[in-house]
C-alpha cells in the first residue's frame, strides 16, 4: 500500500503549554488532527471552569488561519475539587478531568494526594459520564520507577474501578503489559491511550550508548517485552485503545540538562509514526479505528467528518524547531527518518 486515507483523526492527549508556545504547538497538532484533548498541567493548573474557558480562548486564538481544529478541554483535579466544580466544568464544555497523583510528573505538585479526597468529584463524574483521565503511577519514593505503573494498577486503579464501576476511566499513556491486560480485562468503561514513543521504543533507547534525554518521558520507557505487549494490543484491534500522543514540549535547555524534564514533543511526526508502527505490524487496516474512531466513541463525541491522506514517503524530522520566543526545541525523532507523511490539504 502506497497511500492511505483515513477519517480525520483526534489526539486524545496533548500538552500545548501556554502563551508564546501556542502558535507552535497548536499549529503542529492542527496539521492533521481534527481535535485534541488539551492537558491541564499548566502553571498554575486549570482547576476551575473559568480557568479552562480562558485557556480555550487562547488555544482557539492560536489556530492557523482558516483552521477548524478544535481543542477539547480538561479539568485538573486537586484535593479541593468539589462535585460542584466538576458540574460547572462540564456545563462549560469541559470533556474530562485529569488525575495526577501529586508529584507524579511535570507540574503535578497540586495533584491529588489521596483518592478519598475526591470521592464526591468522582461520584459526580460517574453521574455525568465525564471520563476520568489517569496518570497511572504511584509516587512513593520506595517504589522503583519502572514498577510505578504496575503498583498503581494494583493499589489504586483496581480498587477505584471496583468502587465506581459506572465511572469512565482512561488510563493515559500506558507503558506495560500489566496495563494493557488490566484494560483488556476491564468493563467497557475502561480504556487507554498509547503514545508513539511507547510503541516505537523501549528503555534501551533511553539508556544504551549514552543517555538520550529526548526519549525521556513519564511514565518512563519500559523493557522490550512491555513494548511488544503494547504493539500486540494495537494489532489486536481492540476498541479500548486509542491515539493519545502525549506530545509534551520542553525547550532544549530544559531537556539537555543536569536534571532534564520529562516529555517528548511528538506533534511534528506523531500520526506518521503511528502509521509506521501499524505498517511494521502489518495492520494498517487497524489505524483508522485507533486514530479516528475509538477515542471519539469512548468519549461520546461524534466522529470527525473529512479525511486525511498518508503517503509512503521518506522524510527527516527537523533537528530542532525555533519557538516564537527564539529558543530552540528538539522534536521527538529529530534527525531520524520517518516512512509515512501526511499530505497537506
Ligand atoms: C508531561 C509534561 O511534560 O507535561 N510529561 C511527560 O513526560 N509525559 C506530563 C505527563 O503527561 O506525564
Ligand atoms: Zn501527558
mmCIF file of N, CA and C and ligand atoms in Angstrom, residues 13 15 17 41 98 100 105-106 135 173 217-218 246 248 250 262-263, ligand 1:
data_model
loop_
_atom_site.group_PDB
_atom_site.id
_atom_site.type_symbol
_atom_site.label_atom_id
_atom_site.label_comp_id
_atom_site.label_asym_id
_atom_site.label_seq_id
_atom_site.Cartn_x
_atom_site.Cartn_y
_atom_site.Cartn_z
ATOM 1 N N UNK A 13 -4.507 13.213 23.860
ATOM 2 C CA UNK A 13 -3.623 13.610 24.978
ATOM 3 C C UNK A 13 -2.490 14.485 24.436
ATOM 4 N N UNK A 15 -0.054 18.199 25.332
ATOM 5 C CA UNK A 15 0.333 19.350 26.161
ATOM 6 C C UNK A 15 0.674 20.507 25.230
ATOM 7 N N UNK A 17 0.896 23.597 26.362
ATOM 8 C CA UNK A 17 1.502 24.673 27.178
ATOM 9 C C UNK A 17 0.699 25.966 26.999
ATOM 10 N N UNK A 41 -2.108 20.635 32.898
ATOM 11 C CA UNK A 41 -0.990 20.825 33.858
ATOM 12 C C UNK A 41 -0.170 22.067 33.515
ATOM 13 N N UNK A 98 -8.604 15.360 34.798
ATOM 14 C CA UNK A 98 -7.340 14.632 34.839
ATOM 15 C C UNK A 98 -6.860 14.428 36.261
ATOM 16 N N UNK A 100 -3.770 13.637 38.366
ATOM 17 C CA UNK A 100 -2.324 13.493 38.533
ATOM 18 C C UNK A 100 -2.076 13.154 39.998
ATOM 19 N N UNK A 105 4.521 13.766 37.910
ATOM 20 C CA UNK A 105 5.107 14.183 36.635
ATOM 21 C C UNK A 105 5.187 15.704 36.559
ATOM 22 N N UNK A 106 5.477 16.231 35.383
ATOM 23 C CA UNK A 106 5.609 17.674 35.184
ATOM 24 C C UNK A 106 4.383 18.436 35.722
ATOM 25 N N UNK A 135 -3.172 9.647 35.159
ATOM 26 C CA UNK A 135 -1.733 9.396 35.072
ATOM 27 C C UNK A 135 -1.464 8.263 36.051
ATOM 28 N N UNK A 173 -1.426 7.112 28.428
ATOM 29 C CA UNK A 173 -0.071 6.701 28.033
ATOM 30 C C UNK A 173 0.400 5.431 28.746
ATOM 31 N N UNK A 217 10.480 10.402 28.912
ATOM 32 C CA UNK A 217 9.129 10.878 29.226
ATOM 33 C C UNK A 217 8.632 10.072 30.403
ATOM 34 N N UNK A 218 7.504 10.484 30.929
ATOM 35 C CA UNK A 218 6.871 9.730 32.014
ATOM 36 C C UNK A 218 5.481 9.296 31.573
ATOM 37 N N UNK A 246 0.571 12.300 23.777
ATOM 38 C CA UNK A 246 1.309 12.870 24.902
ATOM 39 C C UNK A 246 2.426 13.790 24.414
ATOM 40 N N UNK A 248 4.623 16.590 24.367
ATOM 41 C CA UNK A 248 4.900 17.372 25.594
ATOM 42 C C UNK A 248 6.191 18.154 25.434
ATOM 43 N N UNK A 250 9.287 20.665 25.745
ATOM 44 C CA UNK A 250 10.128 21.400 26.704
ATOM 45 C C UNK A 250 11.259 22.011 25.891
ATOM 46 N N UNK A 262 10.797 15.659 31.737
ATOM 47 C CA UNK A 262 10.183 14.516 31.060
ATOM 48 C C UNK A 262 9.197 15.019 30.016
ATOM 49 N N UNK A 263 9.238 14.440 28.829
ATOM 50 C CA UNK A 263 8.256 14.780 27.805
ATOM 51 C C UNK A 263 8.884 14.774 26.422
HETATM 52 C C1 LIG B 1 4.253 15.535 30.513
HETATM 53 C C2 LIG B 1 4.567 17.029 30.529
HETATM 54 O O1 LIG B 1 5.702 17.402 30.205
HETATM 55 O O2 LIG B 1 3.676 17.826 30.847
HETATM 56 N N1 LIG B 1 5.493 14.800 30.504
HETATM 57 C C3 LIG B 1 5.667 13.517 30.125
HETATM 58 O O3 LIG B 1 6.780 13.014 30.282
HETATM 59 N N2 LIG B 1 4.707 12.802 29.588
HETATM 60 C C4 LIG B 1 3.385 15.186 31.668
HETATM 61 C C5 LIG B 1 2.784 13.807 31.604
HETATM 62 O O4 LIG B 1 1.911 13.543 30.785
HETATM 63 O O5 LIG B 1 3.200 12.951 32.393
#
